[in-house]
CSV table of C-alpha atoms in Angstrom, one decimal:
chain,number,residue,atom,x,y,z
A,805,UNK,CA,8.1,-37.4,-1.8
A,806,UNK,CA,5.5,-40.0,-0.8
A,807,UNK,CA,2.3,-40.0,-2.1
A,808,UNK,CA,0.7,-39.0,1.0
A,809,UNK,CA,2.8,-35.9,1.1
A,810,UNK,CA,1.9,-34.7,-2.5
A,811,UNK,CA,-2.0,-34.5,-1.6
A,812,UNK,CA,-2.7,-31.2,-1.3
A,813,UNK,CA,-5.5,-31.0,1.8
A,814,UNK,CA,-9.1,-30.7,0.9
A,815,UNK,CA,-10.0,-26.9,1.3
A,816,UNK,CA,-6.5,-26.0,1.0
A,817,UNK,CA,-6.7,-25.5,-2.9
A,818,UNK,CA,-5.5,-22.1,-4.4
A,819,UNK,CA,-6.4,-20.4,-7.4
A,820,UNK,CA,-6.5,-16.9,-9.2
A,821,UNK,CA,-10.7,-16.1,-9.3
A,822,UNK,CA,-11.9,-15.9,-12.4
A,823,UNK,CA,-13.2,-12.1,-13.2
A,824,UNK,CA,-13.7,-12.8,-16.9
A,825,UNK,CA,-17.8,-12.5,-16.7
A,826,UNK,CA,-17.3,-9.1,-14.9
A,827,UNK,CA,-18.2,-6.3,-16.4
A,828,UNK,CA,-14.9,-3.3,-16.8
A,829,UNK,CA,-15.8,-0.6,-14.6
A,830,UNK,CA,-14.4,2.6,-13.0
A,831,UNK,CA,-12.3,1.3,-9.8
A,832,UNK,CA,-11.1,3.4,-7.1
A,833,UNK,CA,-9.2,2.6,-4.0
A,834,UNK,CA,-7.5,4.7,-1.1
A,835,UNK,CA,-5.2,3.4,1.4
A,836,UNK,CA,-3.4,4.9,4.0
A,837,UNK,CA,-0.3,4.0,6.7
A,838,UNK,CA,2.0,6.2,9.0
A,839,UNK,CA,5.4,5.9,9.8
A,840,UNK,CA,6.3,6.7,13.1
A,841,UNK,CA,9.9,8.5,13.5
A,842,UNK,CA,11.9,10.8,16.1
A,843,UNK,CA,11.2,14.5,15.6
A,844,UNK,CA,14.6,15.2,14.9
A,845,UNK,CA,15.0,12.4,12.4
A,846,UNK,CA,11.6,14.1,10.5
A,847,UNK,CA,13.1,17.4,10.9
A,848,UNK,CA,16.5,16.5,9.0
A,849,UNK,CA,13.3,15.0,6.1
A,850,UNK,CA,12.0,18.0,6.0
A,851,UNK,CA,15.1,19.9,5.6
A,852,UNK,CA,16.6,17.8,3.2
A,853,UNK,CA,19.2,16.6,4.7
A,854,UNK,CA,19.9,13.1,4.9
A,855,UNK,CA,22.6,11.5,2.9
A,856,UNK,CA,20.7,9.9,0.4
A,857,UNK,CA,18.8,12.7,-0.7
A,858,UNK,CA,15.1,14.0,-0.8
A,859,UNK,CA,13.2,11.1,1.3
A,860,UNK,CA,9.5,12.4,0.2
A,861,UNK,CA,10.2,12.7,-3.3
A,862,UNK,CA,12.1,9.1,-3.7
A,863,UNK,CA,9.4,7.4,-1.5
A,864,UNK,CA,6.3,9.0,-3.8
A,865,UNK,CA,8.0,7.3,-6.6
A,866,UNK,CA,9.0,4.1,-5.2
A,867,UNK,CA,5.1,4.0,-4.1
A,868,UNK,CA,4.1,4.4,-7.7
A,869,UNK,CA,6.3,2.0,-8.9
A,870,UNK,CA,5.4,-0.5,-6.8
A,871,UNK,CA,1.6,-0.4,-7.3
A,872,UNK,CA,2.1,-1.0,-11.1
A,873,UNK,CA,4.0,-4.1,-9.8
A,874,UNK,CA,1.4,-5.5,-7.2
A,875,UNK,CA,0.3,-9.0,-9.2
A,876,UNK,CA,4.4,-10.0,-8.9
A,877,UNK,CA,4.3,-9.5,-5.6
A,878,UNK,CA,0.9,-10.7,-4.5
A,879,UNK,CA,0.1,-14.6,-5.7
A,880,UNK,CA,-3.8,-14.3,-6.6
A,881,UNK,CA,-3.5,-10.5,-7.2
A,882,UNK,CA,-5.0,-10.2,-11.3
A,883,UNK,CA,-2.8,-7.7,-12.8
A,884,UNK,CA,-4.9,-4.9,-13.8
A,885,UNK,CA,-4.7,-1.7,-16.3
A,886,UNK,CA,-4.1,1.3,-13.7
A,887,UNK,CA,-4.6,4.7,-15.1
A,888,UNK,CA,-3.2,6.7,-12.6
A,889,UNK,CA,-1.4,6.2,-9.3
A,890,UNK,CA,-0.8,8.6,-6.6
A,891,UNK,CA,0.8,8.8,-3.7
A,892,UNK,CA,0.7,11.8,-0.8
A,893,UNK,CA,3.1,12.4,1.8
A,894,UNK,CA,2.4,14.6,4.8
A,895,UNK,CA,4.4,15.5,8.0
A,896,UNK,CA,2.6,15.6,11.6
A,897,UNK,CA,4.9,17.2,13.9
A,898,UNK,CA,2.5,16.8,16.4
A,899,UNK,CA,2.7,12.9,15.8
A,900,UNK,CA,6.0,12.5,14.9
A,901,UNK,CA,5.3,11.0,11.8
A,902,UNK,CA,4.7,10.8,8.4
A,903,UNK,CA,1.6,9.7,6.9
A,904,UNK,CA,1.1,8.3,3.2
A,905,UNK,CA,-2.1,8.3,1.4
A,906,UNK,CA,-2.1,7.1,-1.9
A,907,UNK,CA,-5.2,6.4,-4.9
A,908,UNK,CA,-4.9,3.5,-7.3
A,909,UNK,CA,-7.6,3.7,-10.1
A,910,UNK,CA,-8.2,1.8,-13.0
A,911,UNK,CA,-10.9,0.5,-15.6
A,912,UNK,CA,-10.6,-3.0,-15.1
A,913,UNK,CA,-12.8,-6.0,-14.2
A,914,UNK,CA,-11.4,-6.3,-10.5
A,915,UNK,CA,-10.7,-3.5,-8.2
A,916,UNK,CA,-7.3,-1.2,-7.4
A,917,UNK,CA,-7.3,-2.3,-3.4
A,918,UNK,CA,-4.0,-4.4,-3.3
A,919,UNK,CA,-2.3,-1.4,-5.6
A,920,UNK,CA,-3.2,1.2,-3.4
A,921,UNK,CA,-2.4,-1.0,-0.4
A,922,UNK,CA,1.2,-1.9,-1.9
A,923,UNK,CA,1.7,1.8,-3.0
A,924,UNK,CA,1.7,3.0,1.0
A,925,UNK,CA,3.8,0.0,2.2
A,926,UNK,CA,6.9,0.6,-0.4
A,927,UNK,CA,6.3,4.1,0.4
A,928,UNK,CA,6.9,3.7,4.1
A,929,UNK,CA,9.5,1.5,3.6
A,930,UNK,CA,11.2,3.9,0.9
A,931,UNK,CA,10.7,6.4,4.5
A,932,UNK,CA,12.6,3.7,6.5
A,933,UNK,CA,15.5,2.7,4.0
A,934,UNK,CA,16.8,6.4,3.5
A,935,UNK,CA,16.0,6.9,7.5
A,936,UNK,CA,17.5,4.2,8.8
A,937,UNK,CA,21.3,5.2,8.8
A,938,UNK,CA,19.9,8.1,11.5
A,939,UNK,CA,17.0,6.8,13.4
A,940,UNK,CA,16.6,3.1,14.0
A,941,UNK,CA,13.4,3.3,16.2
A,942,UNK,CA,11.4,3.8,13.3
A,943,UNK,CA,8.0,2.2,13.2
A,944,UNK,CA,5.5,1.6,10.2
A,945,UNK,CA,1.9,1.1,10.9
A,946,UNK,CA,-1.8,2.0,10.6
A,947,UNK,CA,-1.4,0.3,6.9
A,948,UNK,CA,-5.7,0.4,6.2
A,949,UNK,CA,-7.8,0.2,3.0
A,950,UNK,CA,-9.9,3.5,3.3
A,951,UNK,CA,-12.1,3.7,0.4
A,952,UNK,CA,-13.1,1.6,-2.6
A,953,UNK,CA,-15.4,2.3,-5.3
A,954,UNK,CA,-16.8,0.9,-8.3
A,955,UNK,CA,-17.3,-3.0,-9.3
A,956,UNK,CA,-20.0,-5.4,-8.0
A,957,UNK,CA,-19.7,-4.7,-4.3
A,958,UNK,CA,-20.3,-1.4,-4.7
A,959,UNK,CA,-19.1,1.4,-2.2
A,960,UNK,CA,-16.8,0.8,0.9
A,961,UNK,CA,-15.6,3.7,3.7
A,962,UNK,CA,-14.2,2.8,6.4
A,963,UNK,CA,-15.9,3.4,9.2
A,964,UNK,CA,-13.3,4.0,12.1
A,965,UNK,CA,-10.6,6.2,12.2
A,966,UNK,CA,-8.8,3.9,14.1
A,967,UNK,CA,-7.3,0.6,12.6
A,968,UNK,CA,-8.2,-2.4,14.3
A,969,UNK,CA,-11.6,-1.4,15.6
């Protein structure tokens, strides 16, 4: 590789922030996403009845796991001490879908946003892996930070309850 081509660009640097002067705080963050599926497809998930067993119940856990995970997913994620994880499921007929909600918190020096964040993706994606042998159409979406709470910056709610706006 020519020396030219080893340069990294100016203003193209990366690095981890440094949070070590930050005081540990109480951090809270909620996130929520949807996955959009065919009403007979969320029927057979609410009857238990897909091959691979009890959707909801696989994809809380696979939400949880996954938030205790983020920093090896996420580059410049800091891995933080999370005390407790959760992750709701719940079925809108009406919508055809399912929508996960799911609370990261920890005492830590930076905040639980990406864990929270992560927890609803691997969720939904949990959704569409033990879905997808009977409804291919499926869609994930609406993935949105919701609230966050303690640290520096203070309070965040969103303000729209639609994404994107």
């Amino acid at each position: 590789m020519s020396q030219k081509q080893n340069k990294t660009r100016p203003g193209s640097s990366v690095r981890m922030v440094d949070v070590s002067a930050k005081e540990k705080t109480l951090r809270t963050a909620v996130a929520t996403g949807k996955i959009f599926l065919s009403p007979k497809t969320l029927e057979t998930i609410e009857k238990g009845l897909l091959p691979k067993g009890d959707v909801l119940t696989v994809s809380r856990v696979a939400g949880i796991m996954a938030a205790k995970r983020t920093s090896e997913l996420i580059p410049m994620c800091h891995p933080i001490a999370l005390s407790n994880v959760s992750v709701e499921l719940h079925s809108s007929k009406e919508n055809s879908c399912i929508e996960a909600r799911a609370i990261a918190k920890a005492v830590d020096r930076t905040g639980a946003e990406m864990e929270s964040l992560v927890a609803v993706t691997v969720s939904l994606l949990t959704i569409c892996d033990m879905c997808k042998q009977v409804d291919k159409d499926m869609v994930i979406g609406e993935i949105a930070l919701i609230e966050k709470a303690g640290g520096r910056s203070g309070h965040y709610k969103r303000k729209s309850k639609t994404i994107g706006q």
